[in-house]
Short mmCIF file of C-alpha atoms in Angstrom, two decimals:
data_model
loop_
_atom_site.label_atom_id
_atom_site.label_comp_id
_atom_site.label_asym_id
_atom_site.label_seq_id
_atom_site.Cartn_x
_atom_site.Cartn_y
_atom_site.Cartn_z
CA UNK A 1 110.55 95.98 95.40
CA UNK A 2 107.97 97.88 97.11
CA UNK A 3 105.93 100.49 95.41
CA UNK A 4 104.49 103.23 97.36
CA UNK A 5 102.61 104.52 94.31
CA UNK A 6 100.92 101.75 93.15
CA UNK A 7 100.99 98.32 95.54
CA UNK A 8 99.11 97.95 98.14
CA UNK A 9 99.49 97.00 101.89
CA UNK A 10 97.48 95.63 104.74
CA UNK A 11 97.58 96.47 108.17
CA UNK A 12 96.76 93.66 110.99
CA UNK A 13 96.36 93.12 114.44
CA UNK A 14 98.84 90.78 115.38
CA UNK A 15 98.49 90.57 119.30
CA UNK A 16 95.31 91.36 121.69
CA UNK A 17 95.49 91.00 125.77
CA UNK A 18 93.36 92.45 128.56
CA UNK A 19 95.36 92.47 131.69
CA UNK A 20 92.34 92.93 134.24
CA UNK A 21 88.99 92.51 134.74
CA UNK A 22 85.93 94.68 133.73
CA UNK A 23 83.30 92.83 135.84
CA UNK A 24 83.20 90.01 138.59
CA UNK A 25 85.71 87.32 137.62
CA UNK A 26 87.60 86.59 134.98
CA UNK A 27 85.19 86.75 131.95
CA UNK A 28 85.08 89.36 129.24
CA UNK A 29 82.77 89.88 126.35
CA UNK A 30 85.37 92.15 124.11
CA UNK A 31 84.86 93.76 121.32
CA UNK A 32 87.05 96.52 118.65
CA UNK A 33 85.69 99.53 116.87
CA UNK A 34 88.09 99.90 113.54
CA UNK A 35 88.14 103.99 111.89
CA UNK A 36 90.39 103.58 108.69
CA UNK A 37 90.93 107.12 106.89
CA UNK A 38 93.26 107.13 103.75
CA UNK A 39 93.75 110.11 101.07
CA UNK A 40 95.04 108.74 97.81
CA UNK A 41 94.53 111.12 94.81
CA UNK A 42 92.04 113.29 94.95
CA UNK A 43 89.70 111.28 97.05
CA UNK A 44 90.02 110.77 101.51
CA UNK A 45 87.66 107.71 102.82
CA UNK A 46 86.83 107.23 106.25
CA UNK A 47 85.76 103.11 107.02
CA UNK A 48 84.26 101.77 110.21
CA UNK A 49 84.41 97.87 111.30
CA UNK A 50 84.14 96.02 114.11
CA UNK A 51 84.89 92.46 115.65
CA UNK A 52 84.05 90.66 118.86
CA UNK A 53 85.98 88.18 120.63
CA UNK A 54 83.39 86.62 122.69
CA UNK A 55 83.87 83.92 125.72
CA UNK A 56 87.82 85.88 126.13
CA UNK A 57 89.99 85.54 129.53
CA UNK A 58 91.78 88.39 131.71
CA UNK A 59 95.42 87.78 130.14
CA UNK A 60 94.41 85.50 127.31
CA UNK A 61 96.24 86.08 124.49
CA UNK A 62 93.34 87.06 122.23
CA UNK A 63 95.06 87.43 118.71
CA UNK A 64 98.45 86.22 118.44
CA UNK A 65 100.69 86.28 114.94
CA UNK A 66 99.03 83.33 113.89
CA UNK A 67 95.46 84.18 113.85
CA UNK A 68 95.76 88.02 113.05
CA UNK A 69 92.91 89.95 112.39
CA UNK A 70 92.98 92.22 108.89
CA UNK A 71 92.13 95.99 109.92
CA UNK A 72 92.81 97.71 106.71
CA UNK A 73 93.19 96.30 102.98
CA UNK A 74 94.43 95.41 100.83
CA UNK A 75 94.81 98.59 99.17
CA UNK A 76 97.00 101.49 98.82
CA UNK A 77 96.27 104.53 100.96
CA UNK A 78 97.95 107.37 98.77
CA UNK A 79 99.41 109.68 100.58
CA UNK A 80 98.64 108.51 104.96
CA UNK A 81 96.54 106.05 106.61
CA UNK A 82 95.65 106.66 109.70
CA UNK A 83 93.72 103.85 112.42
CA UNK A 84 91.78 104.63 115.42
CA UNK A 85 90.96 101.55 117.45
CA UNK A 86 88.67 101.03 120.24
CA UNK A 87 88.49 98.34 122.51
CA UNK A 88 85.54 97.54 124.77
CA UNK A 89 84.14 95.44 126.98
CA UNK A 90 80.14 94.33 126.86
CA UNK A 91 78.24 93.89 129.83
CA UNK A 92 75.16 92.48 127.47
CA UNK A 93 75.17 89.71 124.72
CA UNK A 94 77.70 90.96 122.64
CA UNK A 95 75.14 89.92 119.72
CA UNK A 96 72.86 92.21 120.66
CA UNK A 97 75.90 94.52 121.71
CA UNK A 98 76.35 94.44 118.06
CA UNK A 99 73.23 95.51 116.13
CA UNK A 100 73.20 98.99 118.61
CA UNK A 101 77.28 99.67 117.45
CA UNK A 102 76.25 100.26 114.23
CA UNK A 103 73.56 102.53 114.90
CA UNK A 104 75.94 104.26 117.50
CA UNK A 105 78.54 104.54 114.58
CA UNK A 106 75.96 106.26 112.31
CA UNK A 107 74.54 108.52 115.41
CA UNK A 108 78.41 109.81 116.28
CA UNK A 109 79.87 110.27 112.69
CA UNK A 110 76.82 112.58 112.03
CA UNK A 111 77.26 114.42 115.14
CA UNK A 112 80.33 115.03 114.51
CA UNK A 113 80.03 116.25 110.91
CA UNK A 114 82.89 114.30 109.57
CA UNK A 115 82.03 114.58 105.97
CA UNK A 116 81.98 118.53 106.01
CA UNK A 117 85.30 118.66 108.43
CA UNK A 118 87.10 115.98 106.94
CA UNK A 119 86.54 118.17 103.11
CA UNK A 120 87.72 121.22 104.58
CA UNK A 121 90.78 120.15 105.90
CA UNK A 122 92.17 116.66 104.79
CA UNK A 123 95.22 116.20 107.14
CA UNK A 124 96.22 113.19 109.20
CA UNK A 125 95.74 115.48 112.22
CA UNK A 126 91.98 115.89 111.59
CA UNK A 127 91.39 112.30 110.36
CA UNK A 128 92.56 111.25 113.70
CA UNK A 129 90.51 113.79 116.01
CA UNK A 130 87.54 113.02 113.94
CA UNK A 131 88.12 109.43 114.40
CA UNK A 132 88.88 110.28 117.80
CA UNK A 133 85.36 112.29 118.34
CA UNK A 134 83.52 109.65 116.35
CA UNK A 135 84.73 107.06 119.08
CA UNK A 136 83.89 108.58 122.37
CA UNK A 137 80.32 109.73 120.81
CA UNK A 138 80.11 105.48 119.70
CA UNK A 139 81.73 104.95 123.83
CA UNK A 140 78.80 107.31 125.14
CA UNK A 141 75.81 105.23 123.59
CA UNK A 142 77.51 102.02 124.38
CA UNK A 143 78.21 102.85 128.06
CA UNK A 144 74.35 103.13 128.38
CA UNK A 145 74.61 99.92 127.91
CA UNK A 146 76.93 99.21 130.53
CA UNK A 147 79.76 98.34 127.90
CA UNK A 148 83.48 99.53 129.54
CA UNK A 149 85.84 101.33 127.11
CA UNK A 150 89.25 99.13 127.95
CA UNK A 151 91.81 101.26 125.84
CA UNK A 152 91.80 103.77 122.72
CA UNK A 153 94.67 103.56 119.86
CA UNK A 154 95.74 106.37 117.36
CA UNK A 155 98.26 105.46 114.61
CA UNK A 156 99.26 106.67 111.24
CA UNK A 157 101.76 105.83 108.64
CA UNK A 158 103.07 107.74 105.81
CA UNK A 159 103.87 107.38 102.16
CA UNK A 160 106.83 109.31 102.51
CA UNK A 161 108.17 107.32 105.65
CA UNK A 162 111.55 105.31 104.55
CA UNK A 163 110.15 102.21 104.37
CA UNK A 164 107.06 103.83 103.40
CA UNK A 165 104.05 103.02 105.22
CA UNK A 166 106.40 101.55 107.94
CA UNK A 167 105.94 98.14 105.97
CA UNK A 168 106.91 94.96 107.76
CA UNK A 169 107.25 96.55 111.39
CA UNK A 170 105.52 96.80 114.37
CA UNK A 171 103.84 98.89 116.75
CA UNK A 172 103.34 97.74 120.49
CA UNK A 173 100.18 99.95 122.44
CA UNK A 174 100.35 99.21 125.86
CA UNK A 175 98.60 100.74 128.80
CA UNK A 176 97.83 99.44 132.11
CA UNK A 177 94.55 98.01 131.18
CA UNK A 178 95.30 95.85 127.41
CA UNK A 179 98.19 95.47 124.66
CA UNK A 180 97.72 95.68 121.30
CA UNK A 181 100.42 95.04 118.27
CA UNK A 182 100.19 96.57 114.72
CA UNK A 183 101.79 95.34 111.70
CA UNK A 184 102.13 96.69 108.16
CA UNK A 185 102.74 94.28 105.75
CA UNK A 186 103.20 94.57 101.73
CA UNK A 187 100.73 91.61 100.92
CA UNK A 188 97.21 90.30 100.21
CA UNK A 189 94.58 89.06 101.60
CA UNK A 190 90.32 89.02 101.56
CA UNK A 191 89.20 92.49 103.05
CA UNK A 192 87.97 93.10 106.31
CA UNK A 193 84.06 92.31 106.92
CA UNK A 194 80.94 94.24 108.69
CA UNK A 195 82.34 97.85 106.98
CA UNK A 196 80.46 100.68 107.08
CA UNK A 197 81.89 103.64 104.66
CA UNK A 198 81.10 106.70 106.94
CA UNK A 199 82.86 109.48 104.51
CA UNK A 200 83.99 109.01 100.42
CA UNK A 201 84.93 112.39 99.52
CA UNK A 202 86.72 114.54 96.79
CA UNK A 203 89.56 117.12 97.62
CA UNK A 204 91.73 119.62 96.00
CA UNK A 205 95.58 118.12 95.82
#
């Protein structure tokens, strides 16, 4: 049986589609910007990561079930967890596309002084419009590049939630532009690469 207290979960993309176009044809250079903020004891933690999905087709099905990308754990994220995902399209090599992300992720969490905000008021509310400013300052830079921002995603789950965490369901983002499933799952699995810890700080309960 599930323990909310003590076992951990992971969180995965389970499904990834463009529906149209960002450029002539029907080639696209995506790529995903990953904010993970958790508060368990007396400690809130803000990740970054990133992946590219380079050579990808308008309506391909990018990540299915099968080959699911691991956004979060394993690891158990105390009291919320909340994910802000941004997906984009690069108009460059998306090699080169990503050596300037992570000096665009540095450049936007300072501006928008996450560590000070995020110690002041450690809610899922400001985790996510942190996340949320930290994003469009990273979609800014990379649009100088001529990179398209294709769709943004805000989720949380709760410890308290009955299942808690949401655990073994999923969530369906859809706009008119891409689709993108969520699933929470009570297992293991080798942590997520190319992290960047952009906030590890200690709170009153």
């Amino acid at each position: 049986m599930f323990n909310p207290l003590e076992d951990n979960i992971a969180v995965f993309m389970t499904t990834l589609r463009i529906r149209k176009p960002f450029d002539f044809g029907n080639h696209l250079e995506p790529y995903i910007v990953v904010i993970a903020t958790d508060k368990k004891d007396n400690a809130i933690r803000m990740n970054v990561s990133h992946f590219a999905f380079p050579g990808a087709k308008v309506y391909q099905q990018i990540i299915t079930p099968d080959n699911a990308i691991l956004l979060y754990g394993p690891a158990n994220p105390g009291e919320f967890l909340t994910l802000s995902i941004m997906l984009l399209d690069s108009d460059a090599d998306i090699q080169n596309a990503g050596k300037q992300l992570e000096a665009a992720i540095n450049t936007s969490a300072i501006a928008a002084d996450v560590i000070a905000r995020l110690t002041a008021n450690p809610t899922t509310m400001v985790a996510t419009t942190l996340a949320e400013e930290v994003l469009q300052g990273i979609a800014h830079i990379m649009q100088q590049n001529k990179d398209d921002p294709i769709m943004f995603v805000h989720d949380s789950w709760l410890q308290g939630l009955t299942p808690p965490y949401g655990i073994n369901q999923y969530k369906l983002h859809a706009s008119d532009s891409a689709e993108i499933s969520l699933r929470v799952s009570p297992i293991l699995k080798q942590s997520q690469q190319n992290v960047m810890t952009i906030a590890h700080i200690e709170v009153e309960k």
